[in-house]
Short mmCIF file of C-alpha atoms in Angstrom, two decimals:
data_model
loop_
_atom_site.label_atom_id
_atom_site.label_comp_id
_atom_site.label_asym_id
_atom_site.label_seq_id
_atom_site.Cartn_x
_atom_site.Cartn_y
_atom_site.Cartn_z
CA MET A 1 73.99 43.74 -60.62
CA SER A 2 76.52 41.41 -59.68
CA SER A 3 79.78 40.67 -61.86
CA TYR A 4 81.07 36.98 -63.02
CA LEU A 5 82.15 35.30 -60.00
CA GLU A 6 80.11 37.44 -57.73
CA ILE A 7 77.02 36.91 -55.79
CA SER A 8 74.55 39.25 -54.36
CA SER A 9 73.37 39.68 -50.62
CA GLU A 10 69.99 39.07 -51.95
CA LYS A 11 70.68 35.71 -53.76
CA LEU A 12 72.94 34.67 -50.67
CA ALA A 13 70.17 35.21 -48.22
CA ARG A 14 68.14 32.46 -50.31
CA LEU A 15 70.61 30.09 -49.76
CA ILE A 16 71.41 30.37 -46.00
CA GLY A 17 69.42 27.92 -44.24
CA THR A 18 69.05 25.58 -47.03
CA PRO A 19 70.76 21.97 -47.04
CA ASN A 20 72.52 23.04 -50.30
CA CYS A 21 74.13 26.24 -48.87
CA PRO A 22 77.87 26.59 -49.93
CA ALA A 23 80.54 26.75 -47.63
CA LEU A 24 80.54 30.41 -46.27
CA ILE A 25 84.25 31.52 -45.33
CA ASP A 26 84.82 35.02 -43.72
CA VAL A 27 88.24 36.32 -44.27
CA ARG A 28 87.96 40.00 -42.59
CA VAL A 29 90.94 41.35 -41.30
CA ASP A 30 91.08 41.48 -37.61
CA GLU A 31 90.70 44.92 -37.61
CA ASP A 32 87.63 45.04 -39.67
CA PHE A 33 86.29 42.07 -37.54
CA ASP A 34 86.86 43.73 -34.48
CA ALA A 35 84.96 47.02 -35.65
CA ASP A 36 81.87 44.86 -36.34
CA PRO A 37 82.24 41.33 -34.69
CA ARG A 38 79.51 39.61 -36.17
CA LEU A 39 78.98 36.91 -38.66
CA VAL A 40 77.12 36.14 -41.97
CA PRO A 41 74.90 33.64 -40.49
CA GLY A 42 76.41 30.04 -41.10
CA SER A 43 80.31 31.69 -41.89
CA VAL A 44 83.33 30.74 -40.65
CA ARG A 45 86.39 32.90 -39.96
CA ARG A 46 89.50 32.25 -41.77
CA ASP A 47 92.79 33.73 -42.20
CA TYR A 48 93.40 34.99 -45.48
CA ARG A 49 97.10 34.31 -45.39
CA THR A 50 97.05 30.66 -44.84
CA VAL A 51 94.61 29.51 -47.40
CA GLN A 52 96.82 27.25 -48.95
CA ASP A 53 97.05 25.22 -45.47
CA TRP A 54 93.07 25.38 -44.93
CA THR A 55 91.46 24.66 -48.45
CA HIS A 56 91.36 20.78 -47.85
CA ASP A 57 89.08 21.43 -44.35
CA VAL A 58 86.21 22.94 -46.83
CA ASP A 59 83.73 19.88 -47.27
CA LYS A 60 81.72 21.54 -49.68
CA ALA A 61 82.14 21.48 -53.59
CA SER A 62 81.18 25.01 -53.39
CA ALA A 63 82.23 28.28 -51.11
CA ILE A 64 81.35 31.97 -50.87
CA VAL A 65 84.13 33.98 -49.52
CA ILE A 66 83.43 37.36 -47.52
CA CYS A 67 85.81 40.17 -46.81
CA GLN A 68 84.59 43.72 -45.85
CA GLN A 69 84.01 45.28 -49.04
CA GLY A 70 84.15 42.34 -51.46
CA LYS A 71 87.37 43.38 -53.16
CA LYS A 72 91.12 41.88 -53.12
CA LEU A 73 91.00 39.68 -49.79
CA SER A 74 87.82 37.49 -51.03
CA HIS A 75 88.65 37.51 -54.85
CA GLY A 76 92.26 36.40 -54.05
CA VAL A 77 91.01 33.48 -51.68
CA ALA A 78 88.35 32.34 -53.98
CA ALA A 79 90.80 32.44 -56.58
CA TRP A 80 92.88 29.95 -54.44
CA LEU A 81 89.86 27.76 -53.71
CA ARG A 82 88.98 27.41 -57.38
CA ASN A 83 92.64 26.43 -57.79
CA ALA A 84 91.96 23.43 -55.30
CA GLY A 85 89.17 22.51 -57.04
CA ILE A 86 86.27 24.09 -55.17
CA SER A 87 84.02 26.21 -56.99
CA ALA A 88 84.11 29.89 -55.27
CA ASP A 89 82.09 33.10 -55.50
CA VAL A 90 82.57 36.38 -53.45
CA LEU A 91 79.70 38.16 -51.95
CA GLU A 92 79.47 41.56 -53.83
CA GLY A 93 80.15 44.39 -51.69
CA GLY A 94 81.27 42.29 -48.83
CA PHE A 95 80.21 42.26 -45.16
CA GLU A 96 79.57 46.13 -45.31
CA ALA A 97 76.89 45.47 -48.14
CA TRP A 98 75.44 42.43 -46.27
CA VAL A 99 74.63 44.70 -43.07
CA GLU A 100 73.76 47.43 -44.73
CA GLY A 101 71.16 45.73 -46.65
CA GLY A 102 69.53 44.79 -43.49
CA SER A 103 70.37 41.10 -43.55
CA PRO A 104 70.79 39.66 -40.30
CA ALA A 105 74.02 39.02 -38.62
CA VAL A 106 75.21 36.38 -35.76
CA PRO A 107 77.11 38.43 -32.77
CA SER A 108 80.54 36.52 -32.34
CA SER A 109 80.13 37.13 -28.71
CA ALA A 110 77.05 34.60 -28.40
CA LEU A 111 79.26 31.80 -29.84
CA PRO A 112 80.45 29.26 -27.36
CA GLU A 113 84.28 28.43 -27.54
CA ARG A 114 85.19 26.21 -30.37
CA ASN A 115 87.23 23.03 -29.90
CA ALA A 116 90.64 22.45 -31.64
CA GLN A 117 88.71 21.36 -34.95
CA GLY A 118 87.18 24.75 -34.78
CA HIS A 119 83.70 23.15 -34.16
CA THR A 120 81.15 24.72 -31.49
CA VAL A 121 80.15 21.63 -28.89
CA TRP A 122 76.68 21.26 -27.35
CA VAL A 123 75.38 18.88 -24.82
CA THR A 124 71.86 18.39 -24.00
CA ARG A 125 69.30 15.81 -22.52
CA ALA A 126 68.85 12.21 -24.49
CA ARG A 127 66.04 11.37 -26.03
CA PRO A 128 65.04 14.91 -27.76
CA LYS A 129 61.23 15.62 -28.94
CA ILE A 130 60.89 19.31 -30.12
CA ASP A 131 63.32 21.97 -28.78
CA ARG A 132 66.53 19.53 -28.61
CA ILE A 133 66.15 18.84 -32.68
CA ALA A 134 64.84 22.61 -33.46
CA CYS A 135 67.96 24.20 -31.65
CA PRO A 136 70.48 22.01 -33.48
CA TRP A 137 68.83 22.29 -36.63
CA LEU A 138 68.66 26.26 -36.00
CA ILE A 139 72.44 26.13 -34.90
CA ARG A 140 73.94 23.80 -38.28
CA ARG A 141 72.00 26.07 -40.55
CA PHE A 142 72.60 29.38 -39.25
CA VAL A 143 75.35 29.40 -36.83
CA ASP A 144 77.81 26.66 -37.20
CA PRO A 145 77.63 24.08 -40.40
CA HIS A 146 79.64 21.50 -38.14
CA ALA A 147 78.47 21.90 -34.53
CA VAL A 148 78.88 18.93 -32.67
CA PHE A 149 75.79 17.45 -30.31
CA LEU A 150 76.14 15.14 -27.33
CA TYR A 151 73.25 13.39 -26.01
CA VAL A 152 73.36 11.98 -22.80
CA ALA A 153 71.66 11.16 -19.63
CA PRO A 154 69.85 14.05 -18.10
CA SER A 155 71.56 13.62 -14.60
CA GLU A 156 75.23 13.81 -16.45
CA VAL A 157 74.77 16.72 -18.54
CA GLU A 158 76.07 19.32 -16.37
CA MET A 159 79.36 17.28 -15.80
CA VAL A 160 79.82 16.25 -19.39
CA GLY A 161 79.73 19.75 -20.43
CA GLU A 162 82.64 21.00 -17.71
CA ARG A 163 84.81 17.75 -18.41
CA PHE A 164 84.30 17.88 -22.44
CA ARG A 165 83.86 21.79 -22.93
CA ALA A 166 80.40 21.48 -24.28
CA THR A 167 77.77 24.04 -24.19
CA PRO A 168 74.24 22.91 -22.41
CA PHE A 169 71.26 23.66 -23.89
CA ASP A 170 67.52 23.08 -22.95
CA ILE A 171 68.20 22.13 -19.61
CA ASP A 172 66.79 24.31 -16.95
CA ALA A 173 67.11 28.06 -15.99
CA SER A 174 70.29 27.73 -14.70
CA VAL A 175 71.93 27.66 -18.44
CA ARG A 176 71.78 30.55 -20.86
CA TRP A 177 70.42 28.50 -23.59
CA SER A 178 67.01 27.31 -22.07
CA HIS A 179 63.64 28.44 -21.57
CA ARG A 180 62.71 31.88 -20.53
CA SER A 181 59.29 32.60 -19.17
CA GLU A 182 57.16 31.50 -21.90
CA ARG A 183 59.58 31.14 -24.26
CA CYS A 184 61.22 27.79 -25.45
CA THR A 185 65.18 27.40 -26.10
CA PHE A 186 64.76 27.90 -29.72
CA ASP A 187 62.91 31.32 -29.18
CA VAL A 188 66.03 32.18 -27.19
CA MET A 189 68.47 31.10 -29.74
CA VAL A 190 66.70 33.05 -32.51
CA GLU A 191 67.00 36.21 -30.62
CA GLU A 192 70.44 36.02 -29.15
CA PHE A 193 72.25 34.71 -32.57
CA GLY A 194 70.57 38.15 -34.22
CA LEU A 195 68.31 36.01 -36.52
CA ALA A 196 64.92 37.64 -35.96
CA THR A 197 64.00 37.46 -39.53
CA ALA A 198 60.08 36.86 -40.56
CA PRO A 199 60.45 33.20 -41.51
CA LEU A 200 62.41 32.53 -38.33
CA LEU A 201 60.06 34.23 -36.17
CA ARG A 202 57.02 32.44 -37.51
CA LEU A 203 58.95 28.78 -37.23
CA ALA A 204 59.54 29.90 -33.36
CA THR A 205 56.28 30.24 -32.97
CA ILE A 206 55.57 27.00 -34.40
CA VAL A 207 58.19 25.28 -32.16
CA ARG A 208 57.04 27.24 -29.02
CA ALA A 209 53.40 26.11 -29.46
CA ALA A 210 54.37 22.40 -30.07
CA ASP A 211 57.22 22.44 -27.26
CA THR A 212 55.12 24.01 -24.52
CA ALA A 213 51.79 22.21 -25.08
CA ARG A 214 50.00 25.52 -26.31
CA LEU A 215 48.94 24.38 -29.52
CA GLU A 216 46.86 27.16 -29.89
CA LEU A 217 49.37 29.43 -31.02
CA ALA A 218 49.99 28.16 -34.46
CA PRO A 219 47.87 25.63 -36.32
CA GLU A 220 50.78 24.15 -37.62
CA ALA A 221 51.92 22.86 -34.16
CA SER A 222 49.98 19.81 -34.20
CA GLY A 223 51.61 18.56 -36.97
CA LEU A 224 55.06 19.57 -35.89
CA LEU A 225 54.34 17.75 -32.54
CA ALA A 226 53.01 14.60 -34.34
CA ALA A 227 55.86 14.25 -36.73
CA SER A 228 58.47 14.86 -33.74
CA LEU A 229 56.68 12.22 -31.39
CA GLY A 230 56.65 9.92 -34.44
CA LEU A 231 60.53 10.57 -35.35
CA SER A 232 61.16 9.71 -31.42
CA ARG A 233 59.67 6.53 -31.88
CA MET A 234 61.35 5.54 -35.20
CA TYR A 235 64.79 6.08 -33.88
CA ALA A 236 66.57 4.58 -30.82
CA ASP A 237 69.67 6.52 -31.79
CA ASP A 238 69.48 10.36 -30.82
CA LEU A 239 71.94 11.27 -33.69
CA GLU A 240 69.97 9.26 -36.28
CA GLN A 241 66.80 11.19 -35.05
CA LEU A 242 68.84 14.25 -35.53
CA ASP A 243 69.86 13.64 -38.92
CA ALA A 244 66.08 12.92 -39.89
CA GLY A 245 64.86 15.92 -37.72
CA MET A 246 67.02 18.39 -40.16
CA LEU A 247 65.15 17.39 -43.14
CA LEU A 248 61.68 17.87 -41.18
CA TYR A 249 62.62 21.36 -39.96
CA ASP A 250 64.16 21.97 -43.35
CA ALA A 251 60.83 21.60 -44.74
CA PHE A 252 58.99 23.71 -42.12
CA TYR A 253 61.33 26.67 -42.74
CA ARG A 254 60.73 26.54 -46.21
CA TRP A 255 57.13 26.67 -45.61
CA CYS A 256 57.58 29.39 -43.13
CA ARG A 257 59.74 31.42 -45.71
CA ASP A 258 58.08 30.33 -49.23
CA ALA A 259 54.62 28.87 -49.05
CA THR A 260 52.56 30.19 -46.17
CA ASN A 261 50.21 31.60 -48.89
CA GLU A 262 49.87 28.28 -50.60
CA THR A 263 46.89 26.15 -50.52
CA HIS A 264 46.04 22.67 -51.69
CA ASN A 265 42.48 22.50 -52.89
CA TRP A 266 41.27 19.16 -53.98
CA PRO A 267 39.18 19.80 -57.30
CA SER A 268 35.38 19.16 -56.87
CA ALA A 269 33.61 16.59 -58.51
CA LYS A 270 32.15 17.48 -61.72
CA LYS A 271 28.05 17.24 -61.33
CA ASP A 272 26.20 14.62 -63.78
CA ALA A 273 25.00 16.38 -66.92
#
C-alpha cells in the first residue's frame, strides 16, 4: 500500500494517457538509466542536481517523480517541487517496480532528437484526416506531452524535416514512421514505442480500419471515420483540428480501456394496461 506522498504503479497507469495526467519526471542517475534506457510513458528525464533551475519548466499543477527505486532522489526532488508550489508525489518503488509489474515502457532509442527546449518535433502532410491526428494524440499522451507538430504541403515535408530537424511521419514507406504492409502509422508507433497494451491495440484496430478503408475490422471505425471527416470540414487550421481531435481520441481511448462492455438500451415502451 502506498504511503503518504507516494502513488502506486497501478494508480499511475490509470492516469497515463488521460488529459489530466500530472507531469511525469524521471530523475534516475545516468548509470541506472543506461542499464535500462526506457521511460515510463509520457515521462521526461531531468537532472535531480539542477531541480532548482528547472522547476519553472514544469507546466502542470501536479507532478510525479520517478527514480530507480522510489527513494531519496525522487523524494528529494518532489520536496523541491512542492516548495515551488507544485503538488508532487513519488512513484512507489520507482522505475523498477513499474517494469516488474509488467507496465509498458518507451525505449529511448525510439525517440527522435529533441530541440533546444527539450521537445520532439514532427512533420507531416497538411489537411490531416485520421492517422495524422491519431499519431500526434498518441505521442502527446504517451511519449512526449510537449511534442511539436508541423503540417506542411506534401511536397515540402522532406525538406522541412531536414531544415528544421523535424521527424517525418505518415508520408510513405521511405520513412520510419509510416504505413507498413497492412498496418497504418498508428499501429507502427504503438509497437515501436512499446505501448502494446490491450486498450491501445484495440484502438489501433479501429484507427487502422478507418484509415485504410477496411471498416469491417471494427464496428467503431465507421464512427471514427465520420467524426474525423467532419472535423476536417469544420477546421481550416490543422492545429485547431488537432486540438479538437485530441478530445475525440481521448474519448475513444477511454472507451477502449473502460467501457467496451457497456451498452445503452432505451427502455421499452410500457404496454397499455
